[in-house]
mmCIF file of C-alpha atoms in Angstrom:
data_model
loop_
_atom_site.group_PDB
_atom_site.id
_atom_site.type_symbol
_atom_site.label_atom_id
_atom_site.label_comp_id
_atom_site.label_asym_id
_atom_site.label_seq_id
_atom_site.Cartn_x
_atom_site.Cartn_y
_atom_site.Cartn_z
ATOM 1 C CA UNK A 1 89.415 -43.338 -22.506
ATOM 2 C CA UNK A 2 88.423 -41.498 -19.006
ATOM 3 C CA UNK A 3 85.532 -38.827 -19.209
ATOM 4 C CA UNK A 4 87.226 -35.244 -18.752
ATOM 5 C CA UNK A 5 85.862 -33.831 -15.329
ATOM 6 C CA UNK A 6 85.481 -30.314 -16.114
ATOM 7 C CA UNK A 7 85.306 -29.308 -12.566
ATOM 8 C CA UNK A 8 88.505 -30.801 -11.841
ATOM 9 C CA UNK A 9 90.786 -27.696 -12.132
ATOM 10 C CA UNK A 10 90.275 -24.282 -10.520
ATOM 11 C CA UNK A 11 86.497 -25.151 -9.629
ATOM 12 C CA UNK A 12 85.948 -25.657 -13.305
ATOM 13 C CA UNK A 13 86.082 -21.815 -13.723
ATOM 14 C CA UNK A 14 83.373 -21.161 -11.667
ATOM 15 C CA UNK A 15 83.859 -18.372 -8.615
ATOM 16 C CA UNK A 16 85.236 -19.605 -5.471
ATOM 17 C CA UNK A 17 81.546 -18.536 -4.017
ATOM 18 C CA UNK A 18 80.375 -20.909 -6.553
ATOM 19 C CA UNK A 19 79.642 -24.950 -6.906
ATOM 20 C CA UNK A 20 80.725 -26.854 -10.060
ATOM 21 C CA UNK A 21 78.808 -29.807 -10.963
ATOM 22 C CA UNK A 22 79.831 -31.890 -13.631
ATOM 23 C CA UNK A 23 76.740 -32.816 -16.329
ATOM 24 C CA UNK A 24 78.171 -34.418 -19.476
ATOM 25 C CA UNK A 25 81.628 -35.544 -19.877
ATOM 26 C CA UNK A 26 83.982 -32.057 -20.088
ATOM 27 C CA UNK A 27 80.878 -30.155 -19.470
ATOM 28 C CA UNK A 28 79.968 -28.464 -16.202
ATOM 29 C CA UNK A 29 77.594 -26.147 -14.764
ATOM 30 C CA UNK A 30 78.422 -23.044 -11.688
ATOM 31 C CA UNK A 31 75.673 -22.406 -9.520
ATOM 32 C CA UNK A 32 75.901 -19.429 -6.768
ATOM 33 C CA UNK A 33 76.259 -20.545 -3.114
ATOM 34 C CA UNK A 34 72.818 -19.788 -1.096
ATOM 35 C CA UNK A 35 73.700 -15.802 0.120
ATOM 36 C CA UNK A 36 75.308 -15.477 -3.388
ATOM 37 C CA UNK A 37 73.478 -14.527 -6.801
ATOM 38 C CA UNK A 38 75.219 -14.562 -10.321
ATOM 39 C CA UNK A 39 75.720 -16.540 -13.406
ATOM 40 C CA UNK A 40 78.102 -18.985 -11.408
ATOM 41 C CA UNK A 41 81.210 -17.506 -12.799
ATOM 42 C CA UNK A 42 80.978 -14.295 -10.998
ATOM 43 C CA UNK A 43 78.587 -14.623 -7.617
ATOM 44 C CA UNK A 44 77.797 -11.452 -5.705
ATOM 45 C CA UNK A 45 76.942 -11.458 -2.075
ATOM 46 C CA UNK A 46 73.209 -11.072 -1.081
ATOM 47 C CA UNK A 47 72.784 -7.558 0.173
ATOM 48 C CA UNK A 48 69.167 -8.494 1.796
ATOM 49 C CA UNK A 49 69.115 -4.523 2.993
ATOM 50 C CA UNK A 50 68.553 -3.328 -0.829
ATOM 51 C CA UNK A 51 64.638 -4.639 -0.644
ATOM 52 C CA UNK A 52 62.008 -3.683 1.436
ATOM 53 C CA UNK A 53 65.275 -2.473 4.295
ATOM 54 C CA UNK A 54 65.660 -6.364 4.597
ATOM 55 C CA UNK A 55 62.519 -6.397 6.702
ATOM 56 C CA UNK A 56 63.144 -4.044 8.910
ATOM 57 C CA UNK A 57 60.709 -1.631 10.314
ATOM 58 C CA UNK A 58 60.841 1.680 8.402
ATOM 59 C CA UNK A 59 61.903 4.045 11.556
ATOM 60 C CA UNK A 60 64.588 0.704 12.250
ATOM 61 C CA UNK A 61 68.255 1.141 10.212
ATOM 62 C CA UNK A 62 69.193 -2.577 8.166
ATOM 63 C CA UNK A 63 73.021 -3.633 8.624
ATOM 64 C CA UNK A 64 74.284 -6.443 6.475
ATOM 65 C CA UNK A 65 76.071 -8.758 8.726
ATOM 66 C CA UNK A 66 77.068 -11.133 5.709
ATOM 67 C CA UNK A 67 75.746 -13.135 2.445
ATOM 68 C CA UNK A 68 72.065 -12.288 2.596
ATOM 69 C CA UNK A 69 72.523 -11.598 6.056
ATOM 70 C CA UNK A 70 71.427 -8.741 7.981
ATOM 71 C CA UNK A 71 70.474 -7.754 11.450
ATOM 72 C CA UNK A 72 67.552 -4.306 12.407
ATOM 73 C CA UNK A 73 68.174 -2.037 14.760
ATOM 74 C CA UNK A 74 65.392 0.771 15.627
ATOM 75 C CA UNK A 75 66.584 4.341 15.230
ATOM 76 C CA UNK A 76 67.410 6.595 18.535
ATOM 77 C CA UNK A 77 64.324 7.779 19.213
ATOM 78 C CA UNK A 78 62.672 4.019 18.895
ATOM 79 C CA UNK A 79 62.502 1.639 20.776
ATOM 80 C CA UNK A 80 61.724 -2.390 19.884
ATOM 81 C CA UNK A 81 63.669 -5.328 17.632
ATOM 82 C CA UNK A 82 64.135 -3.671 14.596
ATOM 83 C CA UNK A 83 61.412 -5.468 12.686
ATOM 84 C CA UNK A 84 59.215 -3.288 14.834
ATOM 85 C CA UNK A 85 59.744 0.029 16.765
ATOM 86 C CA UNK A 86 57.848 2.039 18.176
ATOM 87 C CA UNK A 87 58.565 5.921 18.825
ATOM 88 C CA UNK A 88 59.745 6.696 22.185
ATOM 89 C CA UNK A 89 57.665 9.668 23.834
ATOM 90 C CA UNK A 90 60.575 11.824 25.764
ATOM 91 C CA UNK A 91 57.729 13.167 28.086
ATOM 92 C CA UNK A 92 56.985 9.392 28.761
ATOM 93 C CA UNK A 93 59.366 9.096 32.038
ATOM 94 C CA UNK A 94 59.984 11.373 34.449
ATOM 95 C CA UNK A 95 58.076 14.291 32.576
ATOM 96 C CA UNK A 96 60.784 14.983 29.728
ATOM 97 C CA UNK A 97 63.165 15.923 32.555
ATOM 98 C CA UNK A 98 60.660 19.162 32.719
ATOM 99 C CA UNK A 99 59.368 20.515 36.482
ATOM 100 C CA UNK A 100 57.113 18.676 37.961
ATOM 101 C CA UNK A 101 54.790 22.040 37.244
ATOM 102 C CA UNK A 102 55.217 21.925 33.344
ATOM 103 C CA UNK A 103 53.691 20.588 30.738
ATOM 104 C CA UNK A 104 55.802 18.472 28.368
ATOM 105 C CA UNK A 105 55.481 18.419 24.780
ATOM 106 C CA UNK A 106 57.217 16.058 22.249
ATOM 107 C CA UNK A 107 58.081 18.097 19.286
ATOM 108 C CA UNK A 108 60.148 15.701 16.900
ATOM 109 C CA UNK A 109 62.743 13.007 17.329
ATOM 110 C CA UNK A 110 64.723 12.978 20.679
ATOM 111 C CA UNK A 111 63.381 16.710 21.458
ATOM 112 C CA UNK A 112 60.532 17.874 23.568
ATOM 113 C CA UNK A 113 59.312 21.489 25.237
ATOM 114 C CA UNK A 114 58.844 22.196 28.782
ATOM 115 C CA UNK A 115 56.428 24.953 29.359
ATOM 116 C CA UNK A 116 54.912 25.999 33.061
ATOM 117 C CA UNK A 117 51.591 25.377 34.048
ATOM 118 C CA UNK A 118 49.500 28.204 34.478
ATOM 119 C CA UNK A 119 49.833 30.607 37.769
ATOM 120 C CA UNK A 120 53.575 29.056 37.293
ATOM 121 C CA UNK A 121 56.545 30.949 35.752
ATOM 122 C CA UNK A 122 59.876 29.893 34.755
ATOM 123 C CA UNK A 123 61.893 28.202 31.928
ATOM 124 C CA UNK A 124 59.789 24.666 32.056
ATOM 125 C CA UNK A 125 62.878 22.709 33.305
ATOM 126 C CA UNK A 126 62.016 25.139 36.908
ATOM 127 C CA UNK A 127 59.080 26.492 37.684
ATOM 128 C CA UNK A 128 57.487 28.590 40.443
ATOM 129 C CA UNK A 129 54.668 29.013 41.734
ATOM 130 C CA UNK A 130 53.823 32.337 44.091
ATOM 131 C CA UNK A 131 56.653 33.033 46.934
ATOM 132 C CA UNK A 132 54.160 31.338 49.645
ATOM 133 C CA UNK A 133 54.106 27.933 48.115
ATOM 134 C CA UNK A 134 57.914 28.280 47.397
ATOM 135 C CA UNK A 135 58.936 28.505 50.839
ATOM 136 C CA UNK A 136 57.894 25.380 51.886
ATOM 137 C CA UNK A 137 59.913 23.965 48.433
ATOM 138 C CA UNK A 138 63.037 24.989 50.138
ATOM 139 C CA UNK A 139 65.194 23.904 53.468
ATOM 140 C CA UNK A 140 66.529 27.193 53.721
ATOM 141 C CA UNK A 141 62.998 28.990 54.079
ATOM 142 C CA UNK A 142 60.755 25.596 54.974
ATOM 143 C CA UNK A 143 60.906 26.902 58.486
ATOM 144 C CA UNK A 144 59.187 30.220 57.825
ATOM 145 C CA UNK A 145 56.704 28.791 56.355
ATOM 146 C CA UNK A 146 55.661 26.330 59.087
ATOM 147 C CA UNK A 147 55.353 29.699 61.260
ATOM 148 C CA UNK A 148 53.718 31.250 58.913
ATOM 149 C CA UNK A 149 50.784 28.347 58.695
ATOM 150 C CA UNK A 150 50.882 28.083 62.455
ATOM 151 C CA UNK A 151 49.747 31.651 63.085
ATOM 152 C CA UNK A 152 47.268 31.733 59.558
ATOM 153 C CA UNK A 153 49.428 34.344 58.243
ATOM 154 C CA UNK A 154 48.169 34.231 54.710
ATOM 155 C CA UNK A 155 49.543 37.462 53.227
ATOM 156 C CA UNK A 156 51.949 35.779 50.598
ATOM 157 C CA UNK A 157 49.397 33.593 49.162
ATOM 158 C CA UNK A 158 48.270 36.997 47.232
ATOM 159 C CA UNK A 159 48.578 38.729 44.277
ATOM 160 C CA UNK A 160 51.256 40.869 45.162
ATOM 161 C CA UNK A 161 54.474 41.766 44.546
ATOM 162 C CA UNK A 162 55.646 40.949 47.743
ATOM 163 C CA UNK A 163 59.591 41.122 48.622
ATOM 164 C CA UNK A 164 60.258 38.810 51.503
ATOM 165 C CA UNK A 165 63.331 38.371 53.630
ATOM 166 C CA UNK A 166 63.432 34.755 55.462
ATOM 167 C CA UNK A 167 65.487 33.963 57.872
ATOM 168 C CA UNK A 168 67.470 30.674 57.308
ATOM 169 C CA UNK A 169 65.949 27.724 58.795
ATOM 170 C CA UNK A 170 68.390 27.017 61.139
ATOM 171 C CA UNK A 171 68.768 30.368 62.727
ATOM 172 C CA UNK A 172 64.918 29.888 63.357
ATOM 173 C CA UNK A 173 65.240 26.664 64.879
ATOM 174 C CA UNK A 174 68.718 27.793 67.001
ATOM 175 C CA UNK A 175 67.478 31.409 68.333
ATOM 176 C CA UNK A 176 65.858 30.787 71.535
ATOM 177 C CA UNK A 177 63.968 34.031 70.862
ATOM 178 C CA UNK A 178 61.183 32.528 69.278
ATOM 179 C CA UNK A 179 60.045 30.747 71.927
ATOM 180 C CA UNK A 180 59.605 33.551 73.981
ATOM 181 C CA UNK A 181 58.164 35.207 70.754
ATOM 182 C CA UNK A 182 55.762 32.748 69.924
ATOM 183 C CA UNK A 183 54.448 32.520 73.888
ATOM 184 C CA UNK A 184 54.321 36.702 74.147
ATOM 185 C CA UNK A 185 52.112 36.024 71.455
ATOM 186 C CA UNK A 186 54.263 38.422 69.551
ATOM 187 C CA UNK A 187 55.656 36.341 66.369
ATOM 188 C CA UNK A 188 53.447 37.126 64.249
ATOM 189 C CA UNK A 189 54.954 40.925 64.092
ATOM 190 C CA UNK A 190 57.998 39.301 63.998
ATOM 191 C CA UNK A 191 57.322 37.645 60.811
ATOM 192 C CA UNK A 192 55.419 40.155 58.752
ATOM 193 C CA UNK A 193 58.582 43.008 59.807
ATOM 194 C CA UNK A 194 60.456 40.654 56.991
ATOM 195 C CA UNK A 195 57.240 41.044 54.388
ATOM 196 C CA UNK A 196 57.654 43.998 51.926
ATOM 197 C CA UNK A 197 54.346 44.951 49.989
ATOM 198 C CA UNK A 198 53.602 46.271 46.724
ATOM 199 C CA UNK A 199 57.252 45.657 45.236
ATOM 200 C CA UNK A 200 59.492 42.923 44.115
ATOM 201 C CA UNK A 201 63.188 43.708 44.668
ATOM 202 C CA UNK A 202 65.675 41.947 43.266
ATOM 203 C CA UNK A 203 69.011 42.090 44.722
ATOM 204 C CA UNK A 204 70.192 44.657 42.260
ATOM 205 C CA UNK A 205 67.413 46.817 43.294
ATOM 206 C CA UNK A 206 68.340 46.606 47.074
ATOM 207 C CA UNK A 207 71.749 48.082 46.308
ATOM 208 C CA UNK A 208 70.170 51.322 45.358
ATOM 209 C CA UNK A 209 67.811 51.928 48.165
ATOM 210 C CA UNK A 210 68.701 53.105 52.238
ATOM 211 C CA UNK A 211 64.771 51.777 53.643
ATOM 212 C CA UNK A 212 61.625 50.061 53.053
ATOM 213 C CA UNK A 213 58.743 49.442 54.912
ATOM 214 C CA UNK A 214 57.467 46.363 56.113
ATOM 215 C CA UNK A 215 54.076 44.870 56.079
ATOM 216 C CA UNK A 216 54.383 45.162 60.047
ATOM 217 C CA UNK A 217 54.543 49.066 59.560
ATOM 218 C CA UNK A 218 58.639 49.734 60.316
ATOM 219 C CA UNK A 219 61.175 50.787 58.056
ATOM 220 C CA UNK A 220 64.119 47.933 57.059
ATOM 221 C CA UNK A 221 67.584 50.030 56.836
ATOM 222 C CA UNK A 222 69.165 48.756 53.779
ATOM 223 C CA UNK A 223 72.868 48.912 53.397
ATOM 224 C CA UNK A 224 75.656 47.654 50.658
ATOM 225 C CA UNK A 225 78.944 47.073 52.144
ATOM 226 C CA UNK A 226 81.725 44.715 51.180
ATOM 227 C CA UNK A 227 79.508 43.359 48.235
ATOM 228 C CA UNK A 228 76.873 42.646 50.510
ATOM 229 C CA UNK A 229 73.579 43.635 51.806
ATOM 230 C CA UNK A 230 73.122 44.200 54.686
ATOM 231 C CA UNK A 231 69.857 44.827 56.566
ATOM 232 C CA UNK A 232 69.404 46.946 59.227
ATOM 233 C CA UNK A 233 73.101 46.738 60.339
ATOM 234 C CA UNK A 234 73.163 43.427 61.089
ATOM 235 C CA UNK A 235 71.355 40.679 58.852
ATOM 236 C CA UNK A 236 73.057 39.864 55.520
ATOM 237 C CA UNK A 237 71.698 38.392 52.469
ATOM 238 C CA UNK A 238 73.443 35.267 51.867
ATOM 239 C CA UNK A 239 70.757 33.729 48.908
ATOM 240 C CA UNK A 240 69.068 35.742 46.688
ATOM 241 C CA UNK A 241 66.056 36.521 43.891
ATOM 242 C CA UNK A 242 64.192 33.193 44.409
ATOM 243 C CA UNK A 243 61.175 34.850 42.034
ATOM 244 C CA UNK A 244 57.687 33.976 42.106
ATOM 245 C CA UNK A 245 54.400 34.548 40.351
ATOM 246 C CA UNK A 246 54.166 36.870 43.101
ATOM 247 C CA UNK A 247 57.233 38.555 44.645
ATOM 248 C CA UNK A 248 60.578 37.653 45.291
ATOM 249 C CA UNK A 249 62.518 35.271 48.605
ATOM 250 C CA UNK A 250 66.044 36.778 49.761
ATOM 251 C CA UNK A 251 67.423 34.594 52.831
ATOM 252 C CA UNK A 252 69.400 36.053 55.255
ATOM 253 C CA UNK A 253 71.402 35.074 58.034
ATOM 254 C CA UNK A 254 69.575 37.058 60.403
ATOM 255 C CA UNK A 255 65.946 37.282 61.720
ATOM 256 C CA UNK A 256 64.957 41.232 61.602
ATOM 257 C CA UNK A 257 63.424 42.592 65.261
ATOM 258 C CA UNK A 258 60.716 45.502 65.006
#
């Protein structure tokens, strides 16, 4: 007689994720493969995610990858391995994408508020400061500005409203007038005929008006033709209602003569 090997035949009866041993003759036991748990006739796959998030970190998400198997990988807003993250600060690099002249804030996951600093207005992601320190900020009115430090000219830097009209940078630098302004000692008139005191016009506002008068004491014709304005005949806007704390910068293509 031959002992009956009970595992012989369809692994004994035991799942296919299961081992058959033999004990006793026509006796046999099923034991779960290691990532499998069960009786041996029915073996389940290890989900290691259903206890303690497989050890993950709590702010990490736990994927099974297979039996008892399972990888972590931190949540957006996290940063690390998985088995430990670490909250990411948006206003950690590069100021939350705010202006450099905000404050950032982190408010909850993967959002943030930009606010301006004080004397600084704006929607936090641009802020400005008054219309003196924004013309150096700017190509197109950088050059004004270095005239306006060379002569001390330090009207702007106060409270206000001003409404200034800056020549473009490179008409400055290309009109050989200035030269002969600056050595007739005569450019600082020059400059402060393009100031406007005591208002803040936007370009709106400029449609509705013929003349101002300028910080140098003469009146600025103002006209509106071929949706345009156009100063004094001759000098056209071409960018417009750079606000400050403290006025407002129009450039034009011109530069305005007393």
């Amino acid at each position: 007689c031959a002992a009956v090997d009970a595992c012989g035949t369809s692994n004994g009866g035991c799942s296919a994720k299961a081992e058959c041993r033999r004990t006793t003759p026509g006796n046999r036991v099923c034991i779960c493969n290691a990532g499998y748990t069960g009786d041996g006739i029915v073996c389940i796959a290890i989900n290691p995610c259903l206890e303690s998030n497989g050890g993950c970190d709590r702010n990490a998400e736990c994927t099974q990858t297979g039996p008892n198997q399972a990888v972590c990988n931190c949540l957006k807003g996290y940063s690390g391995d998985g088995k430990r993250c670490t909250y990411i600060s948006l206003c950690s690099q590069n100021n939350g994408g705010c202006s450099e002249f905000a404050i950032c804030n982190d408010t909850e996951l993967t959002e943030r508020t930009c606010t301006c600093k004080p004397n600084y207005i704006g929607d936090g992601l641009q802020c400005r400061g008054n219309i003196f320190q924004e013309l150096l900020r700017d190509y197109n009115t950088s050059r004004f500005y270095f005239h306006l430090e060379d002569l001390s000219i330090k009207d702007l830097a106060g409270p206000g409203p001003f409404t200034l009209f800056v020549p473009h940078t490179d008409v400055l630098k290309s009109d050989p007038r200035v030269k002969d302004w600056i050595a007739k000692g005569v450019m600082a008139q020059v400059l402060r005929y393009h100031m406007v005191g005591c208002a803040s016009l936007l370009y709106s506002d400029l449609t509705t008006i013929t003349n101002i008068t300028s910080l140098h004491g003469d009146p600025i014709h103002i006209s509106y033709s071929q949706n345009s304005v156009v100063l004094n005949n001759n000098a056209a806007i071409i960018f417009s209602d750079a606000v400050g704390t403290n006025g407002v910068i129009h450039v034009i293509n011109q530069i305005l003569v007393p």
